């Protein structure tokens, strides 16, 4: 096979335009079509600025998209090109656009990789579909053990009662279950050693673990075992920061929801609001999501859309993150949980713009949103599980992002997946 060309950037990442891939000595990464179009255009226009309008036309030739989509592609390319600091490969030109930095052109023999490639001798349409699927799979492997699937996931569920607190563990294997139990035992022992007793009381606690993060959700219950108002919290924790989270629990630190003041034109009252806190090194403290759920003319099918915002630890300011829309379908087959909801993706749109206060590579919020976006791009249905419910409050589990409480609006407290019509009792 004749040699072809690759572009080597200063970060030692190589771009093989004919295959649309980025290569390092350790890995090969397929770019999506918009990323290929934009990177190739920047390379072909080396030495001169490229405007945002040019890149919008190049990246989405048959669609009209906003600058937020371009920002997302540039951000994704920076990560995939291994930029140590912003501008190592793609330079931002304020009020103008972007420009590619120096690179070298090299000949490369791809005969060995072609011989081993599963893409050999397949049609263009099949190639594109395969590439999209591969990108989703690789992202899933990188950030979670359990990617999207066509059927509900089967979990290992177990429970403990410690003092006046009820714990529910949801995992995929016995090793993760043992890990969660061990961590709770350590927290209880630390609290008892420090205060002489378990000072965390009357909590309903849920814990979930994957290879890349822990998810914890809890509320304080009253004498009727019902969650008290504003006592619901959920956390996403990277494994190396578990001790930080444990310190919050051991010392029973007071935590409050951070509610953004958001002004948008023609915005209706959300059906529910979720609050999620993050413990990582990204500079993102929490995420607030407004959910809008309306019944369709078909029983058990809802129009389901979300607007999410992330909060800076440093300033407390909230930034728009993303908007998405989907169909939510009550899954009528047997479930381990109160209900299973099938989500059929329709639209995902980034509102996020990079901030100097965020370390994007260390952010669970952005990585989980990235994975959600890839599922939407592939139109791959996924599932959410209703774990607990009471008027005004339900707890959902998604294997991609863990637990989240939905605080339903007083105007329509039963709208979230029809609490009133449920014949199931709380477990």
GROMACS .gro file of N, CA, C and O in nm, residues 5 13 43 57 72 88 163 190 205-206 223 228 267 269 275 277 304-305 356 365 398:
model
   84
    5UNK      N    1  -0.022   1.059   0.428
    5UNK     CA    2   0.033   1.169   0.506
    5UNK      C    3  -0.032   1.178   0.643
    5UNK      O    4  -0.150   1.151   0.660
   13UNK      N    5   0.084   1.453   1.898
   13UNK     CA    6  -0.035   1.383   1.847
   13UNK      C    7  -0.036   1.399   1.696
   13UNK      O    8  -0.008   1.508   1.644
   43UNK      N    9  -0.607   2.330   0.937
   43UNK     CA   10  -0.476   2.289   0.882
   43UNK      C   11  -0.458   2.345   0.741
   43UNK      O   12  -0.352   2.398   0.706
   57UNK      N   13  -1.988   2.706   0.909
   57UNK     CA   14  -2.030   2.656   0.777
   57UNK      C   15  -1.958   2.527   0.740
   57UNK      O   16  -2.017   2.437   0.680
   72UNK      N   17  -1.793   2.379   2.163
   72UNK     CA   18  -1.783   2.242   2.213
   72UNK      C   19  -1.684   2.159   2.129
   72UNK      O   20  -1.605   2.082   2.183
   88UNK      N   21  -0.205   2.547   2.276
   88UNK     CA   22  -0.085   2.474   2.234
   88UNK      C   23  -0.095   2.432   2.087
   88UNK      O   24   0.006   2.428   2.015
  163UNK      N   25  -2.760   0.202   6.325
  163UNK     CA   26  -2.824   0.296   6.415
  163UNK      C   27  -2.965   0.325   6.365
  163UNK      O   28  -3.044   0.233   6.341
  190UNK      N   29  -1.516   0.625   6.237
  190UNK     CA   30  -1.453   0.756   6.258
  190UNK      C   31  -1.545   0.848   6.338
  190UNK      O   32  -1.500   0.920   6.429
  205UNK      N   33  -3.018   0.661   5.303
  205UNK     CA   34  -2.895   0.678   5.227
  205UNK      C   35  -2.889   0.578   5.112
  205UNK      O   36  -2.919   0.459   5.131
  206UNK      N   37  -2.849   0.627   4.993
  206UNK     CA   38  -2.832   0.542   4.875
  206UNK      C   39  -2.689   0.561   4.823
  206UNK      O   40  -2.640   0.674   4.812
  223UNK      N   41  -4.078   1.081   6.143
  223UNK     CA   42  -4.127   0.962   6.213
  223UNK      C   43  -4.206   0.869   6.121
  223UNK      O   44  -4.223   0.751   6.151
  228UNK      N   45  -3.773   1.480   5.484
  228UNK     CA   46  -3.807   1.616   5.521
  228UNK      C   47  -3.771   1.713   5.408
  228UNK      O   48  -3.677   1.688   5.331
  267UNK      N   49  -3.983   3.145   2.952
  267UNK     CA   50  -3.951   3.019   3.020
  267UNK      C   51  -4.064   2.982   3.114
  267UNK      O   52  -4.107   3.063   3.196
  269UNK      N   53  -4.250   2.740   3.418
  269UNK     CA   54  -4.209   2.683   3.546
  269UNK      C   55  -4.164   2.539   3.524
  269UNK      O   56  -4.234   2.460   3.462
  275UNK      N   57  -3.050   1.905   4.218
  275UNK     CA   58  -2.928   1.967   4.269
  275UNK      C   59  -2.824   1.857   4.288
  275UNK      O   60  -2.849   1.759   4.357
  277UNK      N   61  -2.404   1.793   4.383
  277UNK     CA   62  -2.274   1.846   4.423
  277UNK      C   63  -2.163   1.755   4.371
  277UNK      O   64  -2.184   1.634   4.358
  304UNK      N   65  -3.980   1.529   2.736
  304UNK     CA   66  -3.889   1.541   2.848
  304UNK      C   67  -3.771   1.628   2.805
  304UNK      O   68  -3.697   1.592   2.715
  305UNK      N   69  -3.756   1.744   2.867
  305UNK     CA   70  -3.644   1.832   2.832
  305UNK      C   71  -3.576   1.882   2.958
  305UNK      O   72  -3.636   1.885   3.067
  356UNK      N   73  -1.173   3.000   3.280
  356UNK     CA   74  -1.039   2.985   3.338
  356UNK      C   75  -1.047   2.921   3.477
  356UNK      O   76  -0.948   2.872   3.530
  365UNK      N   77  -1.881   1.653   3.597
  365UNK     CA   78  -2.000   1.715   3.536
  365UNK      C   79  -1.986   1.722   3.384
  365UNK      O   80  -2.078   1.688   3.309
  398UNK      N   81  -2.944   0.681   3.720
  398UNK     CA   82  -2.900   0.658   3.582
  398UNK      C   83  -2.761   0.598   3.590
  398UNK      O   84  -2.676   0.649   3.662
   0.00000   0.00000   0.00000
